[in-house]
Structure formats: structure tokens, C-alpha cells
mmCIF file of C-alpha atoms in Angstrom:
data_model
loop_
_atom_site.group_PDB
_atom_site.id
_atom_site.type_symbol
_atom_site.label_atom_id
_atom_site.label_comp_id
_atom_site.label_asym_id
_atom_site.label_seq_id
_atom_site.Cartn_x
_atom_site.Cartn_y
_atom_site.Cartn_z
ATOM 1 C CA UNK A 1 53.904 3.462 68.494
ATOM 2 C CA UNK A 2 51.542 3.673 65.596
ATOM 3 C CA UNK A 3 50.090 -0.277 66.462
ATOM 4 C CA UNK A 4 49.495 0.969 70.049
ATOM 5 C CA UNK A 5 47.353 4.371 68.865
ATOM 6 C CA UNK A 6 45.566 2.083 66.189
ATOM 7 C CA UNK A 7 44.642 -0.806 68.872
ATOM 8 C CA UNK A 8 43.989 1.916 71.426
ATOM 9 C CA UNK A 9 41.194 2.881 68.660
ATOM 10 C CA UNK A 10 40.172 -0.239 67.807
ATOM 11 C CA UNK A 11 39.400 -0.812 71.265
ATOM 12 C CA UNK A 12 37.627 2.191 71.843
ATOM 13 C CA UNK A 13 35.444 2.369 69.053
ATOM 14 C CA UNK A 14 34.453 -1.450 69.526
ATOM 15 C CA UNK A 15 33.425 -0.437 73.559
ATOM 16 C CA UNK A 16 31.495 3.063 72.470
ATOM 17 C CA UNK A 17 29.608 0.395 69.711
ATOM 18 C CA UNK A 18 29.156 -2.242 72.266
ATOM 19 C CA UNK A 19 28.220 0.277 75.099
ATOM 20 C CA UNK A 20 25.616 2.242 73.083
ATOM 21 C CA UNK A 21 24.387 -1.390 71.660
ATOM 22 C CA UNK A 22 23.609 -2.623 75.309
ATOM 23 C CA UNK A 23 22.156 0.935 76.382
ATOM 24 C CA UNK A 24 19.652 0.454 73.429
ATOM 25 C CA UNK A 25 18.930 -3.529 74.570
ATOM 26 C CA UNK A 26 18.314 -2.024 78.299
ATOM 27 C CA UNK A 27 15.687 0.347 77.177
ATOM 28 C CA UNK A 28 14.190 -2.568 75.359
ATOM 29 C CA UNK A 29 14.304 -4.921 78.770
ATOM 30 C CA UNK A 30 17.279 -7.050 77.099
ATOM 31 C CA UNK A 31 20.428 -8.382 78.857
ATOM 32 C CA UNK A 32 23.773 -7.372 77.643
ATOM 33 C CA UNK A 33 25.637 -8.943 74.802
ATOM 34 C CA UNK A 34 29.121 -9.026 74.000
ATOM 35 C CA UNK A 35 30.284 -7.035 70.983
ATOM 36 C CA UNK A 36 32.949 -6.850 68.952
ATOM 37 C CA UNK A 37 33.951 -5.336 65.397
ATOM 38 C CA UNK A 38 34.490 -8.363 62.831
ATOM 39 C CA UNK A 39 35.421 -7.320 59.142
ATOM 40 C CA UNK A 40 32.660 -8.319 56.809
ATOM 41 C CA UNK A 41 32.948 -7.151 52.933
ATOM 42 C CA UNK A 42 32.821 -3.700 52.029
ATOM 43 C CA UNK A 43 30.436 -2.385 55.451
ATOM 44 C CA UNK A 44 31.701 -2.725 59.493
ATOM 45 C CA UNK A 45 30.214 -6.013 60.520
ATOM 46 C CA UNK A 46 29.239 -5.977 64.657
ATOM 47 C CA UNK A 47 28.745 -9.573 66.247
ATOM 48 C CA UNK A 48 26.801 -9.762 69.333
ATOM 49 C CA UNK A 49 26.578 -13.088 72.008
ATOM 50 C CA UNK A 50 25.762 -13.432 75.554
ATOM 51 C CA UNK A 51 27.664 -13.237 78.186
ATOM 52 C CA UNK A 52 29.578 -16.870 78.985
ATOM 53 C CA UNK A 53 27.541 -16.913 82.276
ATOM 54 C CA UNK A 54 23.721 -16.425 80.570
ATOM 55 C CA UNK A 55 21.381 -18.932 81.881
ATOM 56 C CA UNK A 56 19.179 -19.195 78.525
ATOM 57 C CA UNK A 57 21.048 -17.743 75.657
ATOM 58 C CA UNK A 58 19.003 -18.829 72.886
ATOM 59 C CA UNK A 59 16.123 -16.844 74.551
ATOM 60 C CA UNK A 60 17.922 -13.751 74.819
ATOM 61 C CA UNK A 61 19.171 -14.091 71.431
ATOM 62 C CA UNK A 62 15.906 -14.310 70.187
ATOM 63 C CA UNK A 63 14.396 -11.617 72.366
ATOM 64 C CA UNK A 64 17.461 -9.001 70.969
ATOM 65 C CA UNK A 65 16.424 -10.379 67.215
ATOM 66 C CA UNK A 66 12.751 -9.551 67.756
ATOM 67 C CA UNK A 67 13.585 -6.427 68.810
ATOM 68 C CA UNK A 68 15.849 -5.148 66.009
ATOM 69 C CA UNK A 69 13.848 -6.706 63.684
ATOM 70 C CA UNK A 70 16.543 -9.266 62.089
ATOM 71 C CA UNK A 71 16.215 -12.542 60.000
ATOM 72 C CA UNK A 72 17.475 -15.800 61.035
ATOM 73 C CA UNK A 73 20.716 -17.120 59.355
ATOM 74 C CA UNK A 74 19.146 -20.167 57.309
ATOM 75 C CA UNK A 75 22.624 -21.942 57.685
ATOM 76 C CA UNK A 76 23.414 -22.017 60.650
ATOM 77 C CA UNK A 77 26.884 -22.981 62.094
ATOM 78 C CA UNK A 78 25.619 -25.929 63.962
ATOM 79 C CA UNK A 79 21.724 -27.247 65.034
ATOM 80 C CA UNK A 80 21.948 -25.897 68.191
ATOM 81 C CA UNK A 81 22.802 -22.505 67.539
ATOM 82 C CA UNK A 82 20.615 -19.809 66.034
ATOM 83 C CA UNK A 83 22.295 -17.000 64.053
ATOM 84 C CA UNK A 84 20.237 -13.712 63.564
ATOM 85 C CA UNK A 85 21.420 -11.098 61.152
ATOM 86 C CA UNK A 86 20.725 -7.634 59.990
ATOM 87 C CA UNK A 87 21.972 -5.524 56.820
ATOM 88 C CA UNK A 88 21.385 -1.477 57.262
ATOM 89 C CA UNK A 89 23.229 -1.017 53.959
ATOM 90 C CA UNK A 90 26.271 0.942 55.957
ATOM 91 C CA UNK A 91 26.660 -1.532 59.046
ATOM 92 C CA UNK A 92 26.074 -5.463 59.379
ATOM 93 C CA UNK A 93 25.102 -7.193 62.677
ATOM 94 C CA UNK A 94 25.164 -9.884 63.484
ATOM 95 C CA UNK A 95 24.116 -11.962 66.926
ATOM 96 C CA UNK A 96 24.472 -15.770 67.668
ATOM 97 C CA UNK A 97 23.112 -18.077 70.598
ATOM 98 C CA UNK A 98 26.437 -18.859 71.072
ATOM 99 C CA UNK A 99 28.300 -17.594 73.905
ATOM 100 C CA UNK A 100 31.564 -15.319 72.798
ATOM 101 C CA UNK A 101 34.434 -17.198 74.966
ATOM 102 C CA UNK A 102 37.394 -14.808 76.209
ATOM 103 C CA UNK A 103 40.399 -15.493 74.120
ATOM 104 C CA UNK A 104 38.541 -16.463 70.981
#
């Protein structure tokens, strides 16, 4: 029971994150991302992508990076992807050009 209340929190607290990410991005004219929680050091680490269906990702990317004021990755994973990050001491995001596939 205890892995069912945990996941059940896991899985709330990444759609509250990912939910008040996207109402900040609408209020800024940006088009949802998908979010989820990834471990990252010592801080919570949130990675952002676009949607699998999002005609110019890389735009969008960009547009979200402008907008929270991040710094592009200077290694990325591959050429065509850009990688945009931001450290707030407490939290880490992260968002990539590279569409988050289901089942990943």
C-alpha cells in the first residue's frame, strides 16, 4: 500500500508543478510543455518538452527560455537539439527542443 500512496504523490505533485508551469507559460503567450520531476543532485530538478504533436519545437523552446530567463546548455545532447537550463538555488529546470515521448 505504501508504493501506491507514494506514486499517488509523485504523480500529484509532478501535475500541480506541471499545471502551475503551463498556467505561468499561458500568461506569457507560450504553448504547453510536458513536465515531469527528474532527480538532479541535492535540489528537485523539473524537465520541460513539447508536446509530441508541436509543429516547431525548437521555437517554442526558445520562446519558454526567453521568458524565464535561462542559459543554453553548451553541450548539448545532439546538434539538433537545444537544451535551456535554469538554477534558482532550491529548484533546477530544465527544457529541451526535444519532444518528451510517452513511455520514455
Amino acid at each position: 500500500m505504501n508504493k501506491n500512496v507514494g506514486l499517488t504523490l509523485s504523480l500529484g505533485l509532478e501535475e500541480a508543478l506541471a499545471n502551475t508551469l503551463n498556467a505561468w507559460g499561458s500568461r506569457h503567450g507560450l504553448a504547453a510543455l510536458t513536465w515531469r520531476v527528474m532527480p538532479f543532485a541535492e535540489s528537485p530538478s523539473l524537465e520541460g518538452r513539447p508536446l509530441d504533436e508541436e509543429i516547431d519545437p525548437e521555437e517554442l523552446t526558445r520562446r519558454w527560455a526567453a521568458a524565464l530567463q535561462m542559459r543554453m546548455n553548451s553541450y548539448p545532447l545532439r546538434a539538433d537539439v537545444s537544451t535551456w537550463f535554469l538554477d534558482l538555488d532550491a529548484w533546477y529546470i530544465e527544457i529541451s527542443s526535444e519532444p518528451l515521448f510517452f513511455g520514455e
